[in-house]
XYZ file of C-alpha atoms in Angstrom:
505
model
C 95.798 105.278 91.273
C 94.668 105.580 88.327
C 92.602 103.177 85.658
C 94.841 103.978 82.452
C 94.949 101.644 79.359
C 96.905 99.906 78.931
C 98.067 100.915 75.799
C 98.090 103.714 74.942
C 97.023 107.061 76.356
C 96.691 110.469 74.388
C 95.054 113.505 76.796
C 92.580 115.725 75.652
C 90.592 119.075 77.060
C 87.046 118.525 75.742
C 85.392 121.498 77.195
C 81.738 120.897 76.839
C 80.650 123.552 79.043
C 81.831 126.130 78.833
C 83.762 127.043 82.473
C 85.378 130.209 81.668
C 83.354 132.168 83.748
C 86.184 133.737 86.377
C 85.736 132.767 90.076
C 88.095 132.737 92.975
C 88.825 130.407 96.289
C 86.079 132.358 97.823
C 83.241 132.162 95.838
C 83.042 128.473 97.680
C 81.809 128.219 100.867
C 83.990 128.975 103.808
C 84.804 125.359 105.309
C 85.215 123.654 102.249
C 88.179 122.139 101.836
C 90.712 122.717 98.896
C 93.545 119.545 99.155
C 95.887 117.026 97.384
C 95.872 113.312 97.586
C 98.520 110.083 97.522
C 98.259 106.756 99.359
C 100.598 104.798 101.251
C 101.959 102.750 98.600
C 102.246 105.190 95.704
C 103.645 107.466 97.991
C 105.063 106.035 100.922
C 107.940 103.780 99.600
C 110.619 101.929 102.259
C 108.919 98.390 102.140
C 110.844 97.293 103.981
C 111.714 99.526 106.831
C 110.514 99.970 110.716
C 108.817 96.271 110.261
C 106.131 96.496 107.495
C 105.563 93.223 106.261
C 104.377 92.469 102.101
C 100.884 93.631 101.498
C 98.576 92.183 98.476
C 100.067 95.624 95.976
C 103.373 94.907 96.879
C 102.816 91.156 96.180
C 100.875 91.904 92.529
C 103.317 95.020 91.798
C 106.177 92.655 91.456
C 103.987 89.487 89.763
C 105.064 90.234 85.672
C 107.827 92.352 85.193
C 106.070 95.375 86.586
C 107.688 98.730 88.009
C 106.376 99.233 91.571
C 106.435 101.443 95.578
C 109.237 99.604 96.749
C 110.732 103.152 96.679
C 108.367 105.185 94.850
C 109.256 109.195 96.422
C 110.717 107.870 99.421
C 107.316 109.601 101.763
C 108.280 107.856 104.314
C 111.347 110.010 104.843
C 110.346 112.976 103.411
C 107.642 113.247 104.972
C 109.088 116.400 106.219
C 110.041 117.815 103.080
C 106.873 116.749 101.325
C 104.397 119.069 103.983
C 107.073 122.057 103.659
C 105.978 121.622 99.953
C 102.060 121.205 100.649
C 102.364 124.726 103.296
C 103.825 126.502 100.859
C 101.319 125.469 98.150
C 98.956 126.883 101.138
C 96.611 123.424 100.858
C 94.173 122.972 103.198
C 93.986 119.144 103.020
C 95.852 116.167 102.911
C 94.753 113.142 101.751
C 97.328 110.053 102.217
C 96.283 106.787 103.490
C 97.770 104.406 106.623
C 99.541 101.039 105.661
C 97.364 97.995 107.868
C 100.475 95.865 107.098
C 103.393 99.104 109.101
C 100.864 99.919 111.613
C 100.002 95.676 112.124
C 102.338 94.011 110.548
C 100.873 90.302 111.168
C 97.223 91.737 110.029
C 95.382 91.981 113.413
C 97.288 92.111 116.824
C 100.587 93.520 117.859
C 101.159 96.987 116.500
C 104.054 98.008 114.981
C 106.002 100.536 117.157
C 107.465 102.114 114.590
C 105.165 102.365 112.466
C 102.674 103.864 114.337
C 105.065 106.544 115.189
C 105.472 107.116 112.003
C 101.983 108.449 111.275
C 101.399 110.710 114.854
C 104.125 112.443 113.095
C 103.194 112.869 109.699
C 99.801 113.746 111.374
C 101.355 116.027 113.838
C 103.584 117.578 111.421
C 100.332 118.856 108.791
C 98.419 120.363 112.256
C 101.686 121.720 112.400
C 101.342 123.382 109.364
C 97.456 124.044 110.051
C 96.773 121.372 107.577
C 93.748 118.871 107.643
C 94.337 115.465 107.941
C 92.378 113.062 105.589
C 92.993 109.503 106.741
C 91.824 106.803 103.970
C 92.132 103.342 106.306
C 92.213 101.208 103.210
C 93.862 101.694 99.903
C 93.979 98.359 98.164
C 96.846 97.534 100.640
C 95.743 94.527 103.357
C 98.461 92.705 104.537
C 99.581 89.548 102.480
C 99.220 87.426 105.491
C 95.662 87.671 105.115
C 94.897 87.376 102.154
C 97.467 84.287 102.724
C 95.749 83.210 105.273
C 91.584 83.116 104.574
C 91.444 85.257 100.696
C 90.790 88.327 102.028
C 88.145 90.055 101.040
C 85.765 87.058 99.068
C 85.830 85.956 103.449
C 83.941 87.452 105.793
C 86.518 87.512 108.246
C 88.228 90.400 107.012
C 85.168 92.169 108.785
C 87.063 91.801 112.076
C 90.194 92.256 110.859
C 89.935 95.637 109.851
C 87.304 96.568 111.787
C 89.554 95.938 113.971
C 92.291 97.620 112.278
C 90.274 100.978 112.174
C 89.683 100.642 115.976
C 93.109 100.790 115.974
C 93.584 103.845 113.377
C 90.627 106.383 115.682
C 92.145 104.941 119.206
C 95.397 106.425 117.758
C 94.784 109.231 116.178
C 91.878 110.541 116.460
C 92.213 113.663 118.514
C 93.873 115.391 115.410
C 91.681 113.065 112.556
C 88.225 114.458 111.349
C 87.717 113.200 108.598
C 87.972 109.705 107.458
C 87.748 107.111 104.562
C 86.645 103.529 104.686
C 87.749 101.803 101.423
C 89.396 103.400 98.385
C 86.515 103.660 95.456
C 84.900 101.114 96.582
C 83.359 99.925 93.316
C 86.443 99.906 90.577
C 88.585 97.641 93.584
C 85.550 95.218 93.383
C 86.478 95.301 89.877
C 88.927 95.702 89.163
C 91.090 93.777 91.516
C 87.676 90.750 91.305
C 86.152 90.551 87.591
C 89.291 92.495 85.141
C 92.361 91.195 87.242
C 94.228 94.838 86.790
C 94.818 95.381 90.327
C 95.795 93.242 93.160
C 95.234 91.125 94.035
C 94.715 90.307 90.879
C 91.879 88.068 90.324
C 90.162 86.661 87.123
C 87.850 83.935 85.252
C 91.421 83.460 83.083
C 90.289 84.882 79.547
C 92.302 86.220 76.322
C 92.838 89.848 77.811
C 94.157 88.817 81.040
C 95.300 85.205 81.905
C 94.377 85.276 86.621
C 96.103 82.385 87.943
C 92.490 82.442 90.604
C 89.009 83.822 91.073
C 85.920 84.006 89.483
C 84.913 86.942 87.513
C 80.773 86.098 87.857
C 81.005 86.180 91.622
C 83.881 87.251 93.696
C 83.222 91.172 93.258
C 79.953 90.847 94.064
C 81.610 89.130 97.638
C 84.017 91.587 97.600
C 81.310 94.298 97.210
C 79.072 92.163 100.172
C 81.926 91.791 102.579
C 83.076 96.017 101.775
C 80.050 97.381 103.000
C 79.837 95.064 105.744
C 83.537 95.772 107.013
C 82.973 99.515 105.844
C 79.641 99.298 108.123
C 81.908 97.969 110.860
C 84.084 100.435 111.117
C 81.528 103.382 111.199
C 79.820 101.913 113.322
C 82.428 101.284 116.188
C 83.996 104.948 115.093
C 80.278 106.017 115.743
C 79.418 103.995 119.524
C 83.486 104.299 120.592
C 85.037 107.468 119.448
C 82.337 110.058 117.684
C 81.699 112.012 120.747
C 84.573 112.815 121.799
C 86.264 113.749 118.018
C 83.773 115.334 116.399
C 84.601 113.656 113.402
C 82.897 112.472 109.822
C 83.198 108.660 108.127
C 82.696 107.740 104.869
C 83.559 105.383 102.184
C 84.713 106.321 98.399
C 83.545 105.456 95.672
C 84.987 105.442 91.232
C 82.533 107.675 89.294
C 82.868 107.183 85.698
C 80.393 110.542 83.880
C 78.106 108.294 82.161
C 76.588 109.485 78.949
C 74.324 108.206 76.614
C 75.886 107.544 72.453
C 73.268 107.877 71.098
C 69.735 110.204 71.903
C 68.139 106.237 71.510
C 65.225 104.403 74.299
C 67.481 101.727 74.553
C 70.997 103.931 74.430
C 68.895 106.294 77.160
C 68.419 102.724 79.628
C 71.573 101.364 78.999
C 72.300 104.137 80.924
C 70.075 104.385 83.703
C 71.221 100.200 84.007
C 74.732 101.848 84.118
C 74.554 104.151 87.004
C 72.726 101.394 88.774
C 75.858 99.134 88.537
C 78.889 101.164 89.260
C 76.677 104.770 91.342
C 73.775 102.168 93.015
C 76.004 99.139 94.029
C 77.359 100.723 96.451
C 75.220 104.184 97.217
C 72.044 101.862 97.732
C 72.724 100.147 100.302
C 74.302 102.564 102.439
C 71.714 104.874 101.266
C 68.345 102.671 101.221
C 69.749 99.609 102.459
C 70.223 97.612 99.840
C 70.684 96.945 96.042
C 69.518 97.971 93.278
C 66.407 95.865 91.744
C 68.632 96.525 88.443
C 71.680 94.306 89.861
C 68.825 91.696 91.761
C 67.076 91.093 87.981
C 70.573 90.725 86.072
C 73.119 89.010 88.780
C 70.359 86.142 90.250
C 71.516 84.574 93.093
C 74.863 86.166 92.327
C 74.427 88.446 93.716
C 74.299 88.216 98.036
C 71.501 89.244 100.527
C 71.681 91.820 103.307
C 70.236 90.089 106.282
C 67.309 92.325 108.215
C 69.923 93.236 110.807
C 73.271 93.811 107.804
C 70.719 96.349 105.808
C 69.586 98.433 108.701
C 73.968 98.125 109.658
C 74.558 99.401 106.213
C 72.178 101.890 105.484
C 72.844 105.598 107.029
C 75.746 104.214 107.552
C 78.157 106.929 106.243
C 78.009 110.341 106.710
C 80.204 111.421 103.627
C 80.548 110.200 99.738
C 84.359 110.151 98.384
C 83.818 110.469 95.004
C 86.609 109.868 92.519
C 86.500 111.211 88.946
C 88.654 111.086 85.842
C 86.993 110.488 82.441
C 83.969 110.380 81.915
C 82.260 107.156 78.730
C 79.118 106.650 75.966
C 77.234 103.794 77.735
C 75.142 102.499 75.143
C 73.886 98.422 74.519
C 76.607 95.596 74.312
C 77.084 95.658 70.624
C 80.352 95.195 68.149
C 81.440 99.005 69.662
C 84.528 99.233 71.131
C 84.505 99.148 74.529
C 87.059 100.407 77.499
C 86.360 96.951 79.606
C 85.987 94.364 76.743
C 84.710 91.019 77.741
C 85.474 87.548 77.535
C 81.483 86.711 78.521
C 81.095 86.908 82.076
C 81.778 89.429 84.953
C 80.837 92.720 86.159
C 80.468 94.098 82.905
C 78.930 91.576 81.127
C 76.366 91.683 83.296
C 75.363 95.739 82.734
C 75.160 94.803 79.152
C 77.133 97.588 78.116
C 79.619 99.371 76.118
C 81.029 102.281 77.673
C 82.471 104.305 74.229
C 86.220 106.193 74.828
C 85.916 109.615 73.489
C 87.459 109.847 70.510
C 89.379 107.628 67.792
C 88.178 104.056 68.762
C 91.064 102.957 67.506
C 93.470 103.779 70.623
C 91.862 103.564 74.613
C 92.019 107.684 75.042
C 92.063 110.088 78.019
C 89.348 112.662 77.061
C 88.311 115.001 80.293
C 85.241 116.351 80.612
C 84.163 118.482 83.408
C 81.002 118.036 82.606
C 80.925 114.786 82.893
C 81.937 115.418 86.595
C 79.301 118.217 86.978
C 76.324 115.107 86.013
C 77.869 112.616 88.545
C 76.851 115.806 91.867
C 74.063 116.503 89.853
C 72.862 112.563 89.975
C 73.973 111.931 93.597
C 71.827 115.013 94.405
C 68.638 113.700 92.771
C 69.399 109.891 92.949
C 70.976 109.644 96.639
C 68.790 112.596 99.251
C 71.858 114.936 98.603
C 74.703 113.289 100.752
C 77.590 115.479 101.919
C 80.339 114.854 98.471
C 83.767 115.263 99.716
C 85.706 114.642 95.730
C 88.884 112.560 97.085
C 90.602 112.497 93.191
C 90.910 114.542 89.969
C 93.461 114.912 87.583
C 94.970 114.316 84.821
C 98.297 111.891 83.102
C 100.260 113.077 81.644
C 103.799 111.381 79.765
C 105.770 114.211 80.132
C 108.645 115.176 83.014
C 107.826 118.747 81.697
C 108.218 121.681 84.247
C 105.717 123.473 81.910
C 102.374 120.919 83.001
C 99.725 123.374 81.260
C 97.365 120.483 80.372
C 97.198 119.423 84.028
C 96.107 123.546 85.187
C 93.539 123.709 82.464
C 92.442 120.508 83.354
C 92.238 121.049 87.086
C 90.667 124.842 86.504
C 87.916 123.442 84.020
C 86.273 120.970 86.710
C 86.692 123.067 89.891
C 84.563 125.330 87.902
C 82.530 122.961 86.972
C 82.017 121.929 90.379
C 81.628 125.578 91.729
C 78.325 124.607 88.914
C 77.276 122.232 91.006
C 77.295 123.765 94.635
C 75.754 126.329 93.201
C 73.178 124.338 91.783
C 72.730 122.431 95.370
C 75.164 119.947 95.535
C 76.580 119.358 98.697
C 79.958 119.116 97.927
C 82.761 120.269 100.927
C 85.941 119.136 99.606
C 88.218 118.915 96.390
C 91.482 117.055 96.535
C 94.279 117.744 93.047
C 95.939 113.559 92.448
C 98.339 113.517 93.204
C 100.762 116.363 95.234
C 103.750 114.515 93.754
C 104.698 112.170 91.092
C 103.946 108.056 93.042
C 103.945 105.424 91.520
C 100.930 104.581 89.685
C 99.139 101.186 89.612
C 99.172 100.908 86.136
C 101.533 102.768 84.521
C 104.111 102.182 87.020
C 106.589 105.273 86.078
C 105.234 105.936 83.419
C 103.021 108.201 83.100
C 102.725 111.402 86.421
C 99.757 112.868 87.842
C 102.085 114.203 90.025
C 102.220 118.762 91.107
C 105.677 118.937 91.892
C 107.750 116.528 89.741
C 110.246 114.411 91.322
C 113.245 112.536 89.928
C 113.234 109.270 90.211
C 116.516 108.966 88.666
C 117.752 110.571 91.889
C 118.794 108.641 95.142
C 117.443 111.779 96.882
C 114.129 111.691 95.032
C 114.226 115.809 93.705
C 111.554 117.218 94.397
C 110.222 120.037 91.920
C 106.965 122.361 92.031
C 105.351 122.163 88.783
C 103.038 125.214 86.445
C 100.216 123.208 87.746
C 101.836 123.772 91.911
C 102.247 127.289 91.368
C 98.607 128.166 89.914
C 96.579 126.123 92.842
C 98.426 127.694 95.081
C 98.108 131.143 93.303
C 94.008 129.797 92.999
C 93.722 129.043 96.671
C 95.802 132.160 98.204
C 93.538 134.386 95.618
C 96.403 136.154 93.418
C 95.368 134.492 90.413
C 92.005 134.642 88.922
C 90.669 132.509 87.215
C 90.553 133.274 83.212
C 93.246 132.119 80.203
C 94.796 135.180 80.560
C 96.375 134.084 83.942
C 97.875 131.142 82.779
C 99.509 132.207 80.480
C 100.033 135.328 81.885
C 102.161 132.132 84.449
C 103.452 130.005 82.049
C 105.920 133.482 81.103
C 106.520 133.935 84.907
C 107.666 130.676 85.440
C 111.467 129.038 84.253
C 112.786 128.668 80.681
C 113.985 125.815 81.615
C 111.003 123.777 82.729
C 112.420 120.453 80.761
C 113.770 117.865 83.021
């Protein structure tokens, strides 16, 4: 799910640093994983099939006449076809999530045998084709029944239920799954879902931008964030105590990481940028690495920020074997003022507490998607220096396009540039171990529905059979992985010339 403007998207490729030097797949460490990603609600469809019950994402997507993931690209029924596409592309790994209400329809208790069989079959199919499964346990979709019962992530009861759900997954799938992410982009999930109201379950204090029906933007994101960390630590510690010695897997938490750069060379903007890094990175990473929240958050949020007990601090600290980084865009940071901000506020909530403007790069009259690869390199360098250089998997990176053209050259240029930036970071000592393009194929997107796509493979959503067709980016990525494409601009031109002329759908 990608965080796009609700108004307009303009794709701009800005290569602020040169990444034109040739590199190949062989320049990366031998055990490095290249893959692609999806999530359950966005890819599977089949929302009423085989015992699945509604999630909060179902409820949210059906509100206000939004697009929804009822069918999307029907991965539930077409998973074998999609695994074949992955194998033909040469993907080394596939990141997907487990639908909690498909596996355990009542949120706790009885396992749905048909849901269990689906995931076992999917994992088996991946393994048969030599593709490493990277499983995310939670991607915005806890069962609606748990939301109705006690409020989901703003209630500590979810820690026990999430841990029991994770236990089922470890027990049933762990022999074949060596990479686990507990909770998807924990930072932006807590912000978007409990401060801004733009993602399920859609909580916020009603304001002039979004009229939420429930929520408190000044307290709920921090309560949810705290419970996310405790639930992650609980599941992680269970895995390490009960399963890790036999299954020999790794488990981590993922964050959404904006690239953050001072708007000017002023001292104020530099301080504002450090404050933004404390809130947007340190909120989750400092407890995971050092056992407590950043001092800046404690000072600015005050009593609204939950406090770790000594026991909780010890449980959370060291509970991630790796950090999952989800990165799409870089923004300029300045002290809060009249400048346009990516997240305008009404005086309360997470972004008001930071006290900064996140300034879109480009024409300030429109929120624009601006992709600059040095932003990712900066994120990796900062995490290396500030958080003891943890192992990192870049779990999502990609670019939206409004066109259904198969010749998605901007996406090829984007992926190439970001892989180059990542390689620079690795050469500078970052322990980055994997890179996943969002997304394998066109899927339902959270804020844009089906009006934009990130897929390397086109899906004809007007076709009941959801026909798939490879885009130029799929051919490029495949060529990069199998060593038939050298990374230089002329190779993109050559690839274009070899691609079918009838490339618009």
